[in-house]
Every structure is written in C-alpha cells, then in structure tokens.
PDB file of C-alpha atoms and ligand atoms in Angstrom:
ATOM      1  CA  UNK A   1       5.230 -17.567 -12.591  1.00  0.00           C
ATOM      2  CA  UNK A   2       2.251 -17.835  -9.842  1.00  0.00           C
ATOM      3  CA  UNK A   3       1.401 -14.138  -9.370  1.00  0.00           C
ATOM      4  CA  UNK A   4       0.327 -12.520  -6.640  1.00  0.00           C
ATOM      5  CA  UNK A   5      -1.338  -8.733  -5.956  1.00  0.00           C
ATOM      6  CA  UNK A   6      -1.315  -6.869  -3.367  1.00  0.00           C
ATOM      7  CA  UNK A   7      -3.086  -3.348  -2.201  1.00  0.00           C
ATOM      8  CA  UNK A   8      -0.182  -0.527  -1.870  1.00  0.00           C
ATOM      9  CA  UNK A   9      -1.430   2.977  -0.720  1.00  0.00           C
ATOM     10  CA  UNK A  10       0.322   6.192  -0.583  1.00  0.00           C
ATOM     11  CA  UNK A  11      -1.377   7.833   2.818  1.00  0.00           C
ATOM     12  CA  UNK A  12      -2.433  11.111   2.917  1.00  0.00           C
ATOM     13  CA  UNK A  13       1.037  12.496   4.763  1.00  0.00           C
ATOM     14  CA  UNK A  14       2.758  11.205   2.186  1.00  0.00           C
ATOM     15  CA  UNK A  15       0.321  12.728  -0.359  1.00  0.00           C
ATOM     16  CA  UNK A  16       1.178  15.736   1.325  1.00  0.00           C
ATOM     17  CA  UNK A  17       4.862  15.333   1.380  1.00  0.00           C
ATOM     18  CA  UNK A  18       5.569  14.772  -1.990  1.00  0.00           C
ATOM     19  CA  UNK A  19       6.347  10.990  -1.781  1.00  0.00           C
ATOM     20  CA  UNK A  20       4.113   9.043  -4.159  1.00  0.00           C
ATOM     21  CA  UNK A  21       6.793   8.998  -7.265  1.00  0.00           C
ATOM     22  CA  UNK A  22       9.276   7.904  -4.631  1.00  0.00           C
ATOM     23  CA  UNK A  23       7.038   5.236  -3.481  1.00  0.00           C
ATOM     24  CA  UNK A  24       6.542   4.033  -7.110  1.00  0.00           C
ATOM     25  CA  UNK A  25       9.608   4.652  -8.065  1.00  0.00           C
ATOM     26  CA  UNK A  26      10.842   1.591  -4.979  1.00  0.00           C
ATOM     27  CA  UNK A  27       8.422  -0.827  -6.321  1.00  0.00           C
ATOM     28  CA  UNK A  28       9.200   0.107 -10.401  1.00  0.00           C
ATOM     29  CA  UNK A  29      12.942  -0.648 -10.006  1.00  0.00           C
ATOM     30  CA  UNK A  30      12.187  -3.433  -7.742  1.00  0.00           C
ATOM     31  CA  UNK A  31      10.775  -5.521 -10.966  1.00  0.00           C
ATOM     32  CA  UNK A  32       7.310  -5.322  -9.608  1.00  0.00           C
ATOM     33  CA  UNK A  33       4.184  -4.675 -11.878  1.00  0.00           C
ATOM     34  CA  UNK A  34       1.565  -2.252 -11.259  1.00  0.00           C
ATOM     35  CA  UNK A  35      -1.904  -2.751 -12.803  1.00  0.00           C
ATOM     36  CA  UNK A  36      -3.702  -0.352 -10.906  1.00  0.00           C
ATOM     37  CA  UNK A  37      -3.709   3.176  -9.530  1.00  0.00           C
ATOM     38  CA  UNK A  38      -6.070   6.104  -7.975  1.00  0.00           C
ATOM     39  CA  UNK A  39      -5.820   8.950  -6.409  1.00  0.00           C
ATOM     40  CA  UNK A  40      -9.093   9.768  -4.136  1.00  0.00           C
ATOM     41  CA  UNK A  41      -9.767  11.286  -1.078  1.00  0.00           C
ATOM     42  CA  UNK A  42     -11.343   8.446   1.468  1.00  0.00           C
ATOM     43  CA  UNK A  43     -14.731   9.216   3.490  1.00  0.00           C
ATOM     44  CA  UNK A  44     -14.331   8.604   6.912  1.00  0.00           C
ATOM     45  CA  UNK A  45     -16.878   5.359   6.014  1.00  0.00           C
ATOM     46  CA  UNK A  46     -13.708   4.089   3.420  1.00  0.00           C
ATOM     47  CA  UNK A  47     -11.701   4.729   5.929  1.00  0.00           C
ATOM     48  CA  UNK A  48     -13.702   2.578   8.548  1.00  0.00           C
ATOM     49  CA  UNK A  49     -13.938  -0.223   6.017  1.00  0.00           C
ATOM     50  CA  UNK A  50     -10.520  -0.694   5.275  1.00  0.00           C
ATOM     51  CA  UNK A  51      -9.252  -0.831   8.868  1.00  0.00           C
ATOM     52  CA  UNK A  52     -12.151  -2.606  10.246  1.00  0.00           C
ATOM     53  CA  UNK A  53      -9.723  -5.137  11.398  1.00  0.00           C
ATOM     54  CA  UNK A  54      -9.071  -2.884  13.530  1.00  0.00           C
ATOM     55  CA  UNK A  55     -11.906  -1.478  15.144  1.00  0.00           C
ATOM     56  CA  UNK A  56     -11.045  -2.457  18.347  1.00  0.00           C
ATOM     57  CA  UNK A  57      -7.772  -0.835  18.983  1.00  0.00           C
ATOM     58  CA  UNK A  58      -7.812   1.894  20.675  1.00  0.00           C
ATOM     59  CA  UNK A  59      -6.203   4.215  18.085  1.00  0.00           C
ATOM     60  CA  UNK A  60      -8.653   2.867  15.498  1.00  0.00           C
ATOM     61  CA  UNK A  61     -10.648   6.549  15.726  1.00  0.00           C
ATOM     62  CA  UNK A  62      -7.215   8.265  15.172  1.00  0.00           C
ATOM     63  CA  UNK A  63      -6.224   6.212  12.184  1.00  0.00           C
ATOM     64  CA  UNK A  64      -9.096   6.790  10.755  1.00  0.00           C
ATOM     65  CA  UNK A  65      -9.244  10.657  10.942  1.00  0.00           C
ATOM     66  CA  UNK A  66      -5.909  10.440   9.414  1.00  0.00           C
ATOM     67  CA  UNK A  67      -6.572   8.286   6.518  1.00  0.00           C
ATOM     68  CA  UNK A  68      -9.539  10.803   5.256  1.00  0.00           C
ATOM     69  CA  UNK A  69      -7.610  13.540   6.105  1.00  0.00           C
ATOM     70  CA  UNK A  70      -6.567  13.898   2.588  1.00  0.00           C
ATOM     71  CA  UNK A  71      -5.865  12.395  -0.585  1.00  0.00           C
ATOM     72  CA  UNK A  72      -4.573   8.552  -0.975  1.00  0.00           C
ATOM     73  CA  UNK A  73      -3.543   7.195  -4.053  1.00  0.00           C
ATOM     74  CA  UNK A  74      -4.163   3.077  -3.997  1.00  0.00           C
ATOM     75  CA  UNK A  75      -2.560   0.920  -5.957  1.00  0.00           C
ATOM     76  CA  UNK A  76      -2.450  -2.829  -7.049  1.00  0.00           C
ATOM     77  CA  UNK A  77       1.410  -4.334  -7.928  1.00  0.00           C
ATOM     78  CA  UNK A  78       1.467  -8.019  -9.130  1.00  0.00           C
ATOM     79  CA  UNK A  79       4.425 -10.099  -9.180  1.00  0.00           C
ATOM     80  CA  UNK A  80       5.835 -13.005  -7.302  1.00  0.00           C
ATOM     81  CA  UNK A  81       5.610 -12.582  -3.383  1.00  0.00           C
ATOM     82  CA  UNK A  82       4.539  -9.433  -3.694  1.00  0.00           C
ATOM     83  CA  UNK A  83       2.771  -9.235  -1.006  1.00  0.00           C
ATOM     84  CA  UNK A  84       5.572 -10.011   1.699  1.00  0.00           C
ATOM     85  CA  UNK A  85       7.865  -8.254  -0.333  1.00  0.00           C
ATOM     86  CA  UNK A  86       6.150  -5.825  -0.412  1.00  0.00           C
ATOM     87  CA  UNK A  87       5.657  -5.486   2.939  1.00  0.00           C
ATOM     88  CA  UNK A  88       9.688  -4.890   2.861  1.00  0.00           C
ATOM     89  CA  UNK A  89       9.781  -2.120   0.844  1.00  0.00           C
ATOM     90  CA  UNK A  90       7.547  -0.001   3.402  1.00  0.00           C
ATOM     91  CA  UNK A  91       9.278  -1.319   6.183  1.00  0.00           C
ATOM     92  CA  UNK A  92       8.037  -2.291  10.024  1.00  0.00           C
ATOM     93  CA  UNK A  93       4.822  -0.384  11.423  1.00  0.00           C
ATOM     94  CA  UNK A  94       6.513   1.621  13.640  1.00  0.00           C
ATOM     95  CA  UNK A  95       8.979   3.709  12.135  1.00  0.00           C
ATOM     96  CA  UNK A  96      10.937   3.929  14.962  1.00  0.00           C
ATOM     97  CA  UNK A  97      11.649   0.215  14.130  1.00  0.00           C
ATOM     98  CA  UNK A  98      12.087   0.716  10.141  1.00  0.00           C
ATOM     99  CA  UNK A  99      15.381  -0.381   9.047  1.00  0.00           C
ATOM    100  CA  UNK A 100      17.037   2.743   6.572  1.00  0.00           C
ATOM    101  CA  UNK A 101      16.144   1.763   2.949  1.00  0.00           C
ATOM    102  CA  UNK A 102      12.943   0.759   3.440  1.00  0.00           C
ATOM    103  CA  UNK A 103       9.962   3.332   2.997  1.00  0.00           C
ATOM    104  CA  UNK A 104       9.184   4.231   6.524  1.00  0.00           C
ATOM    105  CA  UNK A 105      12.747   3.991   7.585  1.00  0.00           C
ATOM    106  CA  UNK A 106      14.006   6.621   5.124  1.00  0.00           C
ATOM    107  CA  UNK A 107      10.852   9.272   5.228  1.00  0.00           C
ATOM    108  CA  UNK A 108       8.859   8.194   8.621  1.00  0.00           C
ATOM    109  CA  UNK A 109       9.168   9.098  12.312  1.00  0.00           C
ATOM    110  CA  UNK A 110       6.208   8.731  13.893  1.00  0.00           C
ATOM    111  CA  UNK A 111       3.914   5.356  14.012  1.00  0.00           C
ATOM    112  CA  UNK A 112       0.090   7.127  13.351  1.00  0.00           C
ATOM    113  CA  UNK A 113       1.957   9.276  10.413  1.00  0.00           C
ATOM    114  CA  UNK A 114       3.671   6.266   8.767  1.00  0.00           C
ATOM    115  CA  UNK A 115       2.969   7.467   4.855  1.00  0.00           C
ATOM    116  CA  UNK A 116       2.157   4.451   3.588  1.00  0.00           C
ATOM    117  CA  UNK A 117       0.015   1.064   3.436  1.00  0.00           C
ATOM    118  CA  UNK A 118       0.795  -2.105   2.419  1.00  0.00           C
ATOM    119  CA  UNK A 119      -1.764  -5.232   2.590  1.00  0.00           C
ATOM    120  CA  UNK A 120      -0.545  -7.597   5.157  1.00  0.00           C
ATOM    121  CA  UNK A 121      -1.394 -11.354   3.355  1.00  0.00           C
ATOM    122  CA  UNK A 122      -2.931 -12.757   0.105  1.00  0.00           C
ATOM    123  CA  UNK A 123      -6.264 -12.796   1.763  1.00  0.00           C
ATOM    124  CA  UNK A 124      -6.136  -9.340   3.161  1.00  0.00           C
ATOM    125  CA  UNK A 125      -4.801  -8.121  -0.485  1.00  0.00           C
ATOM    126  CA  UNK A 126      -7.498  -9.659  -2.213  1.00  0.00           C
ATOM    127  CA  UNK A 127     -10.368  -8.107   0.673  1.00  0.00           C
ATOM    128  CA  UNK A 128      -8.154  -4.505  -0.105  1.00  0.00           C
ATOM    129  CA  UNK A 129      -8.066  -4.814  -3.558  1.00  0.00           C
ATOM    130  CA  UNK A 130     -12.196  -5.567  -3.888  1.00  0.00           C
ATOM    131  CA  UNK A 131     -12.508  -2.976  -1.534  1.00  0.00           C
ATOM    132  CA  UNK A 132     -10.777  -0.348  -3.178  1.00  0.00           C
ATOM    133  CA  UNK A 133     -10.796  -0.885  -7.001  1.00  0.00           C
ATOM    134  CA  UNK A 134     -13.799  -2.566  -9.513  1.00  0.00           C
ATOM    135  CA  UNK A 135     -12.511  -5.635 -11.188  1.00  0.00           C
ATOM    136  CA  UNK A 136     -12.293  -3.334 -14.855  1.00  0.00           C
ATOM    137  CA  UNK A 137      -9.610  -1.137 -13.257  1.00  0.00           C
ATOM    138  CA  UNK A 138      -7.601  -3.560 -12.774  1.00  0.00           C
ATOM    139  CA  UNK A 139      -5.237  -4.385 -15.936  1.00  0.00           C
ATOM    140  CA  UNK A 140      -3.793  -7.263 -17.537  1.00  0.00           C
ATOM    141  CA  UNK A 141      -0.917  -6.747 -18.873  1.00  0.00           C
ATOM    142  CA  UNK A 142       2.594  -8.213 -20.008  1.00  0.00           C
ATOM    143  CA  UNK A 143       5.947  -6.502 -19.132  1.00  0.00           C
ATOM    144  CA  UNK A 144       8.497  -6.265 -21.367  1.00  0.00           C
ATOM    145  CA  UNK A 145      11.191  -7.523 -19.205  1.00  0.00           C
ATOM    146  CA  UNK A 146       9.347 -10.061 -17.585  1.00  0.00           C
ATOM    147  CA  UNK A 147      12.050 -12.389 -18.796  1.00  0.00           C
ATOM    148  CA  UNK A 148      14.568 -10.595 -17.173  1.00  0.00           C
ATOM    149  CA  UNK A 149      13.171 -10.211 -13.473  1.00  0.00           C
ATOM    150  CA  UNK A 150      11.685 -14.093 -13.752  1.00  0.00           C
ATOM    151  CA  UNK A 151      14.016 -16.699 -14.082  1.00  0.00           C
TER     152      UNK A 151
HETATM  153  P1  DAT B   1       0.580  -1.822   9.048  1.00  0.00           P
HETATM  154  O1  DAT B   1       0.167  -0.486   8.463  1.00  0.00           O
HETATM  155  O2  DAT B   1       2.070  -1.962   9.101  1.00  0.00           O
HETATM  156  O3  DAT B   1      -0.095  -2.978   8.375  1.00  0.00           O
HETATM  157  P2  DAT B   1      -1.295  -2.223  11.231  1.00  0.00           P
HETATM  158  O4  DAT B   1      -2.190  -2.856  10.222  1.00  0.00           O
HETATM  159  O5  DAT B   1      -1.011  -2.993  12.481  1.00  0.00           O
HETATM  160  O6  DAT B   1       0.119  -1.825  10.594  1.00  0.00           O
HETATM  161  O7  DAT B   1      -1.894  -0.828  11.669  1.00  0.00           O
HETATM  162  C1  DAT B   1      -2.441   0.032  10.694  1.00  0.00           C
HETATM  163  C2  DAT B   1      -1.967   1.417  10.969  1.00  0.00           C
HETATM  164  O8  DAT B   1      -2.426   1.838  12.247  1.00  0.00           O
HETATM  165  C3  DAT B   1      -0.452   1.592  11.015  1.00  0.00           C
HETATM  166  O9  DAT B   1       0.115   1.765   9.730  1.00  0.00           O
HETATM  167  C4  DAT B   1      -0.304   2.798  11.862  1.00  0.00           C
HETATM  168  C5  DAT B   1      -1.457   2.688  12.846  1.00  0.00           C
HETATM  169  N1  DAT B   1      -1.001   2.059  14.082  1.00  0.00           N
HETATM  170  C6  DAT B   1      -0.640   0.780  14.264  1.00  0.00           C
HETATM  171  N2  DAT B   1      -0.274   0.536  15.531  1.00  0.00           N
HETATM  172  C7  DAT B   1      -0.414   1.722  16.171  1.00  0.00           C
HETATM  173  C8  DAT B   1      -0.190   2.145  17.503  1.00  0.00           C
HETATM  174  N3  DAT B   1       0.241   1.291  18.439  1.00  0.00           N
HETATM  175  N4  DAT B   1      -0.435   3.443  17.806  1.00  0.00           N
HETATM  176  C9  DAT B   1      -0.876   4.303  16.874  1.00  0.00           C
HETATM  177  N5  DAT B   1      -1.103   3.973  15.587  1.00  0.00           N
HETATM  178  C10 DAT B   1      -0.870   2.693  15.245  1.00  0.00           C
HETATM  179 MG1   MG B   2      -2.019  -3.572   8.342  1.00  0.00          MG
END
C-alpha cells in the first residue's frame, strides 16, 4: 500500500466549539491512520508561514488573526489518498458550498470561520507537515486492521 500523509488541523473555532473528537472521530472510522497530533496555540509568525501561499489575497491579514486567535490542534493521518480524501471529509472552502456529511457542511456557516484545515496536495502536505511537526513526532506504526481497510 503506497501511503500518503497529509496535515489535518482543527482551527481555533472549532477548538472553541468543542469539535476536535468529532473531527477525529470522521477520519478514525474512515480507516485512516493518525501518527501525529498537537495542540498549540500559533503566533501570528506560524500563522503567516503556513498560509504564505496566500499572502496576496486580500483576506490573508484576516485569516491570519483567526488562526492565532486560539488553540489548533495539527495532525498528520497516513493512508492511501489521504490527502484528497481527506480533503472530502472537511468538505468545500466555503461552507456555504459544503455538501451535509462532510465537516464544514455539518458544523460550518461562514467561509473565514470554516473550523478546520486540510493540506491541499502531496507537496503542500509534506511543506505542512515539516512546517508544523519535527520528523521524531511523527510515528511509525502498524494498525491492527490494516488488513481489513486494504485490500
Ligand atoms: P482551504 O482551507 O479549503 O484549503 P484555501 O487554502 O483557499 O482553502 O484558503 C484558506 C482559508 O482561507 C480558508 O479555509 C478560509 C479562508 N478563505 C478562503 N477564501 C476566502 C475568501 N474568499 N474570503 C475569506 N476567507 C477565505
Ligand atoms: Mg488551502
């Protein structure tokens, strides 16, 4: 099974609102694995650095007052297409366009209060994950039902 990570973050409204086991929870039952997790409260230099894609936009300052306006907790899930699938699970940007079921669609309303990250391709999820986490935290492991999520 080729595995791939990718950088999941609980943002700090959904900190606030009592969401991170629910978050979890969605990517536990999906068969996902997760060999990281933090909870820490971003500067507004972290917060800079992850979005720098960004930088331009001009809600970039916004974002970014937002994501250090409390704690995050970051994680890493591995698995197989994790990273697009994951991308599923949270749902589209804008809640306003999240389908129900997904994360955003279920708990979000509003597009700069959106509760949750998710890295958008293997490169970005590799730049997220280096950003975010030292190589020790991050932890090999083998799941017991591997077998039974992997064909
Ligand atoms: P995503 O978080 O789905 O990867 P993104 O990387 O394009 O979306 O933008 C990062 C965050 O910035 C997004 O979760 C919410 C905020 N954002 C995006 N577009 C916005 C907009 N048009 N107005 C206000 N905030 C926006
Ligand atoms: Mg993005």
């Amino acid at each position: 099974m080729s595995s791939e990570r990718t950088f999941i973050a609980v943002k700090p409204d959904g900190v606030q609102r009592g969401l991170v086991g629910e978050i979890i929870a969605r990517f536990e039952r999906k068969g996902f694995k997760l060999v990281a997790l933090k909870m820490l409260q971003p500067s507004t230099e972290q917060a800079q650095g992850h979005y720098t894609d960004l930088s331009s936009k001009p809600f970039f300052n916004a974002l970014v007052e937002y994501f250090s306006s409390g704690p995050i907790v970051g994680m890493v899930w591995e698995g197989k297409n994790v990273v697009k699938s994951g991308r599923m699970l949270l749902g589209a940007t804008n809640p306003a366009d999240s389908l129900p079921g997904t994360i955003r669609g279920d708990y979000a309303v509003d597009v700069g209060r959106n509760v949750c990250h998710g890295s958008d391709a293997v490169e970005s999820a590799k730049r997220e994950i280096a950003f975010w986490f030292k190589p020790e935290e991050l932890v090999s492991w083998t799941s017991h039902s591997a077998n039974q999520i992997y064909e």
